[in-house]
XYZ file of C-alpha atoms in Angstrom:
527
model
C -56.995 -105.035 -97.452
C -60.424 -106.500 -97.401
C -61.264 -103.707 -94.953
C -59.530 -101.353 -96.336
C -61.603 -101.822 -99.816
C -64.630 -101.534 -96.964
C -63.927 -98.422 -95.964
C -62.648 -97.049 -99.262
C -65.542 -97.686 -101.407
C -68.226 -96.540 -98.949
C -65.212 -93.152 -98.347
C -64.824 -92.880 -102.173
C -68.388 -93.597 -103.416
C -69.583 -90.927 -100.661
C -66.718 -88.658 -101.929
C -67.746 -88.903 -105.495
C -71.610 -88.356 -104.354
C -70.385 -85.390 -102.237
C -68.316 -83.626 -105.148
C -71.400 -84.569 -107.389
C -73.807 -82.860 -105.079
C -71.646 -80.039 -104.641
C -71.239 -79.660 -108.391
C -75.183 -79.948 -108.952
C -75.508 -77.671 -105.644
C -72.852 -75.018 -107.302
C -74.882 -74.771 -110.710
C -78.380 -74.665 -108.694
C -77.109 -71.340 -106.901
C -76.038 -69.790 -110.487
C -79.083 -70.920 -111.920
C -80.891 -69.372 -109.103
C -78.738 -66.361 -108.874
C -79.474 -65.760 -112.606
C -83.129 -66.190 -112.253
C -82.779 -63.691 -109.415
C -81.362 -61.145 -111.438
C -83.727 -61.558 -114.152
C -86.194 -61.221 -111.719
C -84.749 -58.080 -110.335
C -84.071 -56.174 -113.611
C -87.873 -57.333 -114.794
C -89.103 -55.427 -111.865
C -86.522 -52.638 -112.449
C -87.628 -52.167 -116.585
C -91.205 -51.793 -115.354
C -90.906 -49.028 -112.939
C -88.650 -47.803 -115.649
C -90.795 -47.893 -118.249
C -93.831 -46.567 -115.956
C -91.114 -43.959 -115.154
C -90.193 -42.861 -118.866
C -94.399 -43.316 -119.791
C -95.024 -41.034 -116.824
C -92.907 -38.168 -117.804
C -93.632 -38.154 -121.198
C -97.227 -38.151 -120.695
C -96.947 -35.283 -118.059
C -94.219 -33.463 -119.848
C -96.139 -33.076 -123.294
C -99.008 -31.768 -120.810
C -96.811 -29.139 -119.381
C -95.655 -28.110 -122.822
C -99.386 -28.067 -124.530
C -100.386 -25.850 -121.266
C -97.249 -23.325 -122.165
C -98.189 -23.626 -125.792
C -102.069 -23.038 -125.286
C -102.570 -21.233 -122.294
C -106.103 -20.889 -123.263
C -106.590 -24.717 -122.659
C -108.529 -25.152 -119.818
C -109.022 -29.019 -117.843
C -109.423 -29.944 -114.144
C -105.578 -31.344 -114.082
C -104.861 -26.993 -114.614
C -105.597 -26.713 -110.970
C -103.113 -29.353 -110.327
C -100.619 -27.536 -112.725
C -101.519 -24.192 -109.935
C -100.818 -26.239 -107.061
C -97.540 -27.835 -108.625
C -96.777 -23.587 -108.486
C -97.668 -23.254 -104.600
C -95.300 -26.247 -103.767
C -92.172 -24.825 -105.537
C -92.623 -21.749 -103.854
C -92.935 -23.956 -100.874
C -89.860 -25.320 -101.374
C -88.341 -22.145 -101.961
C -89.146 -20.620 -98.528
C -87.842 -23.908 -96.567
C -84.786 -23.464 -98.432
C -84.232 -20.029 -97.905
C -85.324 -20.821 -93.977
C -82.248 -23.244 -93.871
C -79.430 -21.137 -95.132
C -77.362 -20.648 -92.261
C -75.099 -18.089 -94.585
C -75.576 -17.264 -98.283
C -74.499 -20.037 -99.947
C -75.669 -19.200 -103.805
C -74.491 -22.708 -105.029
C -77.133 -23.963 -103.040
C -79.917 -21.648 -104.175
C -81.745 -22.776 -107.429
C -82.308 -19.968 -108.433
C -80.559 -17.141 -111.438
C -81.821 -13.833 -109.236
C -82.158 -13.456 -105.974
C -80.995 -11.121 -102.910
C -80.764 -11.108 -99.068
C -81.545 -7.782 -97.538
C -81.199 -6.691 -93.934
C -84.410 -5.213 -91.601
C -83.232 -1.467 -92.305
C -83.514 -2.167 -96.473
C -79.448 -2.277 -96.516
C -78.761 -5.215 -99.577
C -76.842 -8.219 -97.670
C -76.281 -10.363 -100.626
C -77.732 -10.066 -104.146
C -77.415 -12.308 -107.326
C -78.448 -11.928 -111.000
C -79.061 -8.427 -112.303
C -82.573 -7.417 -111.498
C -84.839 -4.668 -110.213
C -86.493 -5.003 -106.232
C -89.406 -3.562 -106.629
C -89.808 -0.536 -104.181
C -93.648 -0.577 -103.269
C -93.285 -4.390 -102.084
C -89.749 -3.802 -100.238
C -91.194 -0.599 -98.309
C -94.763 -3.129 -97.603
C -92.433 -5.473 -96.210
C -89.898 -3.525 -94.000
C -93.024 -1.668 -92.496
C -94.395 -4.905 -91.832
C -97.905 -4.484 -93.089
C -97.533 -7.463 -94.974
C -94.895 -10.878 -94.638
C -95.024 -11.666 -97.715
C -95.688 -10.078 -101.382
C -96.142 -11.353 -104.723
C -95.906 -10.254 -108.458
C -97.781 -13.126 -110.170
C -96.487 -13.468 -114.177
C -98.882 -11.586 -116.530
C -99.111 -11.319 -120.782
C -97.177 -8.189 -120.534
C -94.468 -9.267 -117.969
C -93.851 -13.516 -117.597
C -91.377 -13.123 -114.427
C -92.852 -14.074 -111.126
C -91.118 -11.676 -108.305
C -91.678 -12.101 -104.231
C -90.674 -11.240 -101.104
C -91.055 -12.763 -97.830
C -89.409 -12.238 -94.111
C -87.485 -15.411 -93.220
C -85.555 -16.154 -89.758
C -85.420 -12.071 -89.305
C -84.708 -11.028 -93.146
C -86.278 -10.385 -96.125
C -85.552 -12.253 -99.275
C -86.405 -10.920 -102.832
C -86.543 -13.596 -105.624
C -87.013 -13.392 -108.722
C -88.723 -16.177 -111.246
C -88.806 -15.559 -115.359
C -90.845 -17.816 -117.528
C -87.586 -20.037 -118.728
C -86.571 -20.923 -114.574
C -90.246 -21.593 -113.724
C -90.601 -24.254 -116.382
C -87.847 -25.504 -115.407
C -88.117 -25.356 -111.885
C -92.142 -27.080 -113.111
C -90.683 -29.480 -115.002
C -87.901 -30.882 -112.037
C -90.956 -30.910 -109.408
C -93.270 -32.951 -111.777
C -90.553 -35.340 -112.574
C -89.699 -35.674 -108.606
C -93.263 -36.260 -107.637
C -93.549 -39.258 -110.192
C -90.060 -40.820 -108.366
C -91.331 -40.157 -105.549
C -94.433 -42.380 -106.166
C -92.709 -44.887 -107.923
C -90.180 -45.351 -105.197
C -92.976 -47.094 -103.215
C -93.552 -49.592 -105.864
C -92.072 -53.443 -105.654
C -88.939 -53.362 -103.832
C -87.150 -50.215 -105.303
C -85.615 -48.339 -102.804
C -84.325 -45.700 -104.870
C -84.289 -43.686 -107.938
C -82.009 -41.374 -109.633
C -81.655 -39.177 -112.781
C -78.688 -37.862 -113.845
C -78.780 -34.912 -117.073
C -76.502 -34.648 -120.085
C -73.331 -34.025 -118.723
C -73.661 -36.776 -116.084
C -74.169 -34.589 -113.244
C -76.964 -35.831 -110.549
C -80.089 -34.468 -111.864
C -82.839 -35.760 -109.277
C -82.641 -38.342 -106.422
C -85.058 -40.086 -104.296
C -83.517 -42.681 -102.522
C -83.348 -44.867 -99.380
C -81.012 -47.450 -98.455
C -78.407 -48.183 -101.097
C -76.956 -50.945 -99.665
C -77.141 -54.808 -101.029
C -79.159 -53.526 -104.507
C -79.785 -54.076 -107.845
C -78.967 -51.425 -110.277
C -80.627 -50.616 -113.680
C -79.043 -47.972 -115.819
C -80.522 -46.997 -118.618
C -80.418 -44.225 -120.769
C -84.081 -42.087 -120.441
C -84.859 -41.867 -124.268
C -87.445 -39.126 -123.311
C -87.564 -36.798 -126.005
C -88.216 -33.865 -123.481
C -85.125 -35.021 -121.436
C -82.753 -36.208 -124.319
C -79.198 -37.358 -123.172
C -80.622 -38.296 -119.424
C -79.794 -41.348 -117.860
C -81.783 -43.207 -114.864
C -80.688 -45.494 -111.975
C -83.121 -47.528 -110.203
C -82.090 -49.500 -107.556
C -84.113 -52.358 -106.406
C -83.449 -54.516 -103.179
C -82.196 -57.563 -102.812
C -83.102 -58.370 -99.478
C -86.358 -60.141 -100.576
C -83.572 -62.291 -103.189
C -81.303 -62.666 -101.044
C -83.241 -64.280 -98.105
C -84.360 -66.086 -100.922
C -81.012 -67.624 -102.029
C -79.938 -67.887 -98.553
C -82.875 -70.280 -97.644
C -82.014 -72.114 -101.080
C -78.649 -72.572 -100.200
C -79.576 -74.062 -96.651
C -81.409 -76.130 -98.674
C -78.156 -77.742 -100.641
C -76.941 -78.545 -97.592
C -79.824 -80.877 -96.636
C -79.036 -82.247 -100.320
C -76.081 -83.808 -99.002
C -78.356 -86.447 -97.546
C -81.798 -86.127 -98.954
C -80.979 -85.300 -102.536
C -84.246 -85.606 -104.162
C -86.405 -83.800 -101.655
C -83.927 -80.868 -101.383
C -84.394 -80.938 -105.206
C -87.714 -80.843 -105.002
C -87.812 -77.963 -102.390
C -84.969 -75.943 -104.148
C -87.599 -76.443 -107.405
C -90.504 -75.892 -105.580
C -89.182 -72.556 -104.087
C -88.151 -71.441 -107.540
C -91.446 -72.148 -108.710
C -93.452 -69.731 -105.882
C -90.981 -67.221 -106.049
C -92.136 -66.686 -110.016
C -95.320 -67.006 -108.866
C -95.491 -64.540 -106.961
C -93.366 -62.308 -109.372
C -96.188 -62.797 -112.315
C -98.669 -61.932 -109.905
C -96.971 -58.798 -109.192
C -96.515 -57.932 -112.879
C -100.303 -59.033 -113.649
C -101.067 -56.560 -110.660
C -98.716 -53.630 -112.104
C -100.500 -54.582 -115.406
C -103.921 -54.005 -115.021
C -102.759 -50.660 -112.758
C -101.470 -49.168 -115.998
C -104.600 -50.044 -118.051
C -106.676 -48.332 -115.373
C -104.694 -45.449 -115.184
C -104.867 -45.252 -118.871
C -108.544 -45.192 -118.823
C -109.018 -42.352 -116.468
C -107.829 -40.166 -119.129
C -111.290 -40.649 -121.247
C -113.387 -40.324 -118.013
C -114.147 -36.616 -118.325
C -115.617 -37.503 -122.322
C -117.475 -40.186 -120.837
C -119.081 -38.173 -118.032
C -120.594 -35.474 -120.363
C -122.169 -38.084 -122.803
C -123.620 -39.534 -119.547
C -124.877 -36.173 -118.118
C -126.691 -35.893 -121.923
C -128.481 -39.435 -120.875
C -129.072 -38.610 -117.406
C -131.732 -35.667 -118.643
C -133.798 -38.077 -120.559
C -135.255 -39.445 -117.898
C -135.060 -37.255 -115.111
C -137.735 -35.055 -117.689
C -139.451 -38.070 -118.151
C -139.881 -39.046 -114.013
C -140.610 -34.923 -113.984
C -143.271 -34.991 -116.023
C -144.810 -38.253 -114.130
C -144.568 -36.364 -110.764
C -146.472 -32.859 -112.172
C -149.032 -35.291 -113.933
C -149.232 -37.063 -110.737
C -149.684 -34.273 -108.702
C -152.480 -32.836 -111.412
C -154.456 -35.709 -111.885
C -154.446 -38.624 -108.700
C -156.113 -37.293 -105.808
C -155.793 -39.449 -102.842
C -157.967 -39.845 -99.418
C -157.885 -36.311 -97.752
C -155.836 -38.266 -94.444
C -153.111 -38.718 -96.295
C -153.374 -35.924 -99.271
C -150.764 -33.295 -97.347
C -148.289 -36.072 -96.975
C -148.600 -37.295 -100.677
C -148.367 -33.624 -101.430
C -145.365 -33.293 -99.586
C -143.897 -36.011 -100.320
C -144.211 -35.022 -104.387
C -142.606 -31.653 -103.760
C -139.729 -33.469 -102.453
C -139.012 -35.924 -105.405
C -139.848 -32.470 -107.329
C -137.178 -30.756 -105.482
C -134.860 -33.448 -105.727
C -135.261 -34.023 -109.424
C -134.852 -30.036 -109.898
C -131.099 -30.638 -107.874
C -130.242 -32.985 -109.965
C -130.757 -31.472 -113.012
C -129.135 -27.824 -111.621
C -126.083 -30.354 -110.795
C -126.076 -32.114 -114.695
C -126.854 -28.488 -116.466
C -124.050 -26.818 -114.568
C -121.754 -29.699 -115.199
C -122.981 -29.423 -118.929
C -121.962 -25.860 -119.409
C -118.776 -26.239 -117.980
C -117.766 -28.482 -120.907
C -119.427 -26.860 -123.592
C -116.378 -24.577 -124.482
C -117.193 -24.834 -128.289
C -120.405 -22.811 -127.916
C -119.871 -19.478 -130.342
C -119.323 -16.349 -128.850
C -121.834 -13.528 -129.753
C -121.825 -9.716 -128.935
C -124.190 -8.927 -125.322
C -124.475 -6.427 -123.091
C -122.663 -7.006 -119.720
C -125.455 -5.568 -118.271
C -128.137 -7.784 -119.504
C -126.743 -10.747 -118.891
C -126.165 -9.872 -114.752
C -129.620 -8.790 -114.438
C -131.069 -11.717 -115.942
C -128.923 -14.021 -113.129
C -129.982 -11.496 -110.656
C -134.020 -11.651 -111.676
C -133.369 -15.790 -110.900
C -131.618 -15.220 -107.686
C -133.701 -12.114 -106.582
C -136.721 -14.456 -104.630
C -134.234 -16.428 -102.605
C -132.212 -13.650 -101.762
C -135.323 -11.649 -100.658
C -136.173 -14.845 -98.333
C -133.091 -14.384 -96.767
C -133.384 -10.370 -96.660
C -130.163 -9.727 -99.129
C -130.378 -6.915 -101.414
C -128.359 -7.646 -104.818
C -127.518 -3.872 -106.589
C -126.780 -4.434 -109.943
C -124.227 -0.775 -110.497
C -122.824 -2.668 -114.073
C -122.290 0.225 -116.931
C -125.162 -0.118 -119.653
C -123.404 0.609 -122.163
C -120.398 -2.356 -122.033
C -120.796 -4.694 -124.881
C -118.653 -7.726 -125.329
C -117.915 -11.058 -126.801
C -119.406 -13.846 -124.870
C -120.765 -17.190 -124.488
C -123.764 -15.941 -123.002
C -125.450 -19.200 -121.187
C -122.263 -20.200 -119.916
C -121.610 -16.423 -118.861
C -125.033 -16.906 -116.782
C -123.649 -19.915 -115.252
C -120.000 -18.549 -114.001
C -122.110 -15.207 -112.472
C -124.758 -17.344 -111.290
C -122.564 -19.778 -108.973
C -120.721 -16.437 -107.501
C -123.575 -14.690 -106.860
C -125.800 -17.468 -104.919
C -122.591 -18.587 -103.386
C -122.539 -14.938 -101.880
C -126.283 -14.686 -101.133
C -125.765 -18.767 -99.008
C -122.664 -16.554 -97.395
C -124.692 -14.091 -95.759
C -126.286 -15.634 -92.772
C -129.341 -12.812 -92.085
C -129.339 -9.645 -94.036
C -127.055 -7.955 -96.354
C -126.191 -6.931 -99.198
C -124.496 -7.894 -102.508
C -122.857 -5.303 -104.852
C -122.040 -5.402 -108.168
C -119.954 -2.887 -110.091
C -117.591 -2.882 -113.258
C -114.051 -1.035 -113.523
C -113.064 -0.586 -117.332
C -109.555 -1.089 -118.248
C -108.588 -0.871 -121.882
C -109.573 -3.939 -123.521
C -110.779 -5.208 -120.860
C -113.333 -5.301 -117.870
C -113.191 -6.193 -114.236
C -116.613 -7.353 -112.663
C -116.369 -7.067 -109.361
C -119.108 -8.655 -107.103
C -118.932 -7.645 -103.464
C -121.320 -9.337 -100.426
C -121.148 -8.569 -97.018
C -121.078 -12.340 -95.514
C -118.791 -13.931 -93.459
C -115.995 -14.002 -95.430
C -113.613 -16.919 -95.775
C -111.560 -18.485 -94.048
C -107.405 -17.910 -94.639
C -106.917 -21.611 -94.840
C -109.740 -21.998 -97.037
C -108.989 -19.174 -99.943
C -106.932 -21.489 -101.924
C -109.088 -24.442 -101.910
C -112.207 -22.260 -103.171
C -112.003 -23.675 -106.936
C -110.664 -26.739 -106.361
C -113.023 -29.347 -107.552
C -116.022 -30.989 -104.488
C -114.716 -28.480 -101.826
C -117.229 -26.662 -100.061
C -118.056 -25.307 -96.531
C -121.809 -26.048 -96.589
C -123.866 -28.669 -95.401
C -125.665 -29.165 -99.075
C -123.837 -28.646 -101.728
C -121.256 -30.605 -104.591
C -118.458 -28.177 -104.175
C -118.638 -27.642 -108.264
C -120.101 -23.949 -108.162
C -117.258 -22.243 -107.951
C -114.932 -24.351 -110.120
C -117.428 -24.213 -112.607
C -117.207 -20.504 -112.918
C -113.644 -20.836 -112.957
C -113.116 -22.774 -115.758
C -116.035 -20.949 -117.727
C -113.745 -17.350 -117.096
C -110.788 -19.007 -118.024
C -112.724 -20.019 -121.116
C -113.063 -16.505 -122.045
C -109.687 -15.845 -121.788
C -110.630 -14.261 -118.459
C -109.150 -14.342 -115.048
C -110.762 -14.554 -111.634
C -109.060 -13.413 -108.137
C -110.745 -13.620 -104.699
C -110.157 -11.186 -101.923
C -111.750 -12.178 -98.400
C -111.324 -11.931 -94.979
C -113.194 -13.836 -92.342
C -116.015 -11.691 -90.766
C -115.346 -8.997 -93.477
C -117.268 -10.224 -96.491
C -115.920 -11.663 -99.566
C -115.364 -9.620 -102.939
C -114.826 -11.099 -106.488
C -112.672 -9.727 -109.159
C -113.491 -11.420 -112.669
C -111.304 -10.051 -115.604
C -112.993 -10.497 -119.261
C -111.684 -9.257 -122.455
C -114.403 -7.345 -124.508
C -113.139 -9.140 -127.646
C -111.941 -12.116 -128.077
C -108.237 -13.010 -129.962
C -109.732 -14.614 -133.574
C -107.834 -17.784 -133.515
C -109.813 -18.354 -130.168
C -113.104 -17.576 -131.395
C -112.012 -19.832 -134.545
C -111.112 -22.605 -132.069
C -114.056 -22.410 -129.693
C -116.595 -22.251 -132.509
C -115.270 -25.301 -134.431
């Protein structure tokens, strides 16, 4: 008995201590497991939240831009390349379409036609336009394209793909759209890389999938939430974030309870301690994703910021000017060394001069509440040309000036300058010995195409589209903010500016101004 009571004690006491380890081990794991989740749907409602932030701030941007086309900003040449990707997307869809399948074609009007001009397939009810089908089936061209004008919003073009030609066609309402889906899958798509989510997905207002970007599904969390965007209203979002990180987590927790059985404190204290890093790290995360919002959110007042600083820059770049010229005037130095002090003047002269070309250029381009006045077209090229005339003679290029006399128009004049200015010496740094540069207006209406012609070595096919994007340029010296510059300055004027070059053939320039400008612009621009 005696042994019995032995053997039961130490059996029952390590029975009891075994169920009571199990018991404490049991509500460790869903303590743990809860935690986990928390953590999981804490990192979900960020990226949700980012997500939501995101397309309401891009959204309202799209909107003011359809609203106020006159509304000009750097982030409009992202809005044109947003354009170029659909279209993209568009032509690698068509390429995969092994038969016409129209469900899988986003589009309201399109058709399929054959090499002899014989219609394969054709959906929605409109017009091929006969100019661009005959340029295509005579092969002059591979692809054409209506762009949308004030008169006519649709966007019509025609390519060859795998051995046919396909016609689309775009109106104002299915290019919004078709804006608004790419802008939204861009931000998934970058959000998808942050934490661990390996997948997002929208779905619209009758539940059907809307957009997905996605991984691996399997072994997730899932947050679904409702969008409450008021540009997407009735849209619900998934995000699924991975476990894997949680669950290698838990499973090294729950190894852990095992080595409770016999070293019950210290596996408490490692269970604890493993609890305590994995928040850790988790805040350090969210302090991370934190202060990457707050930055983000400052880049939107960087452009203000960078005009008030050009305005400071020019206070003392005059006032180390004026120190050089009285330098210059009134030190002499030994005559050894007075052609290198010399020299060395003109340089910081030249330098200074660079500088303040690159802050008055950058000045004008965001002075777009200067008040338009009536000037002669005329005038104002000449008076860029009379500047421009001494280095193009150095370089033996003869600028005609062939603009009409007698056109008068509504202008910013200084800025005008500027926007011809950066064209024209970008033509006369073009041409690599002699030539020359034309200049010549077309009237049309109410408005006026200048067109300025040189005879250089054209661009490159690659390059055409990159021409106004903001620091690109081909030359050894140079910012890249000429010609994007002059861009937004036309734009200003409610003008439009279209480049036609081909390499070795010269480059011409088509600017499109209005001879008056709509009131409520004027209004706007002058207040």
């Amino acid at each position: 008995m005696g042994d019995k009571k032995t053997i039961l004690f130490p059996s029952l006491l390590f029975a009891i201590l075994f169920l009571l380890i199990t018991i404490t081990g049991y509500f460790q794991i869903s303590i743990i497991e809860k935690n986990i989740e928390n953590l999981l749907r804490g990192e979900g409602e960020i990226v949700y939240t980012h997500i939501r932030r995101e397309i309401d701030i891009n959204m309202e941007y799209l909107d003011l831009l359809e609203r106020s086309p006159t509304i000009i900003t750097p982030n409009f040449l992202n809005a044109m390349i947003s354009d170029e990707a659909i279209l993209e997307d568009l032509y690698n869809l068509f390429s995969a379409m092994q038969t016409v399948d129209a469900g899988k074609i986003p589009l309201s009007n399109f058709a399929v036609i054959d090499p002899n001009g014989n219609v394969i397939f054709k959906k929605g009810d409109f017009t091929i336009p006969p100019a661009s089908l005959s340029t295509l089936l005579t092969k002059r061209q591979d692809t054409v394209l209506k762009m949308p004008t004030h008169k006519d919003s649709t966007l019509v073009m025609g390519m060859w793909v795998k051995g046919r030609i396909i016609f689309f066609s775009i109106d104002r309402q299915e290019m919004d759209a078709l804006r608004k889906k790419f802008i939204i899958k861009d931000i998934l798509e970058r959000e998808e890389q942050r934490f661990n989510v390996v997948g997002i997905r929208i779905y619209d207002e009758r539940g059907s999938p809307y957009l997905t970007v996605t991984g691996e599904k399997a072994n997730t969390f899932v947050l679904s939430k409702p969008l409450d965007s008021r540009f997407l209203p009735g849209y619900r979002m998934e995000v699924f974030v991975s476990k894997k990180l949680a669950d290698d987590t838990l499973q090294r927790t729950t190894f852990s309870f095992v080595i409770i059985l016999i070293f019950l404190a210290l596996s408490g204290a490692i269970s604890t301690f493993a609890i305590f890093i994995l928040e850790r790290r988790h805040a350090k995360k969210m302090e991370e994703m934190e202060k990457e919002l707050a930055l983000k959110e400052r880049l939107v007042s960087l452009g203000r910021l960078a005009s008030g600083m050009a305005h400071e820059i020019r206070n003392p770049l005059n006032a180390i000017s004026l120190s050089v010229q009285r330098l210059k005037r009134e030190f002499s130095p030994a005559a050894e060394k007075r052609q290198e002090y010399n020299q060395f003047l003109d340089i910081v002269r030249s330098e200074l001069a660079r500088v303040d070309r690159i802050v008055e250029e950058f000045l004008l381009s965001t002075k777009a509440n200067i008040p338009f006045s009536q000037e002669k077209l005329y005038t104002i090229v000449e008076e860029v040309i009379m500047i421009i005339r001494e280095k193009a003679a150095s370089r033996n290029v003869d600028i005609r000036n062939n603009i009409h006399t007698d056109i008068i128009m509504e202008s910013q004049r200084d800025r005008l300058k500027q926007a011809f200015y950066n064209i024209i010496v970008n033509g006369v740094e073009a041409i690599q010995t002699s030539g020359v540069i034309e200049l010549f207006t077309e009237k049309h209406g109410n408005t006026v195409d200048v067109v300025i012609r040189d005879s250089g070595g054209g661009i490159k096919e690659e390059e055409k589209d990159k021409i106004f994007e903001y620091y690109f340029t081909t030359k050894d010296k140079g910012m890249g903010l000429g010609l994007p510059i002059s861009y937004i300055i036309i734009k200003d004027h409610n003008g439009d500016i279209k480049v036609n070059s081909e390499e070795g053939a010269g480059t011409t320039f088509v600017i499109t101004l209005p001879l008056k400008q709509p009131v409520e612009e004027k209004g706007s621009k002058n207040g």
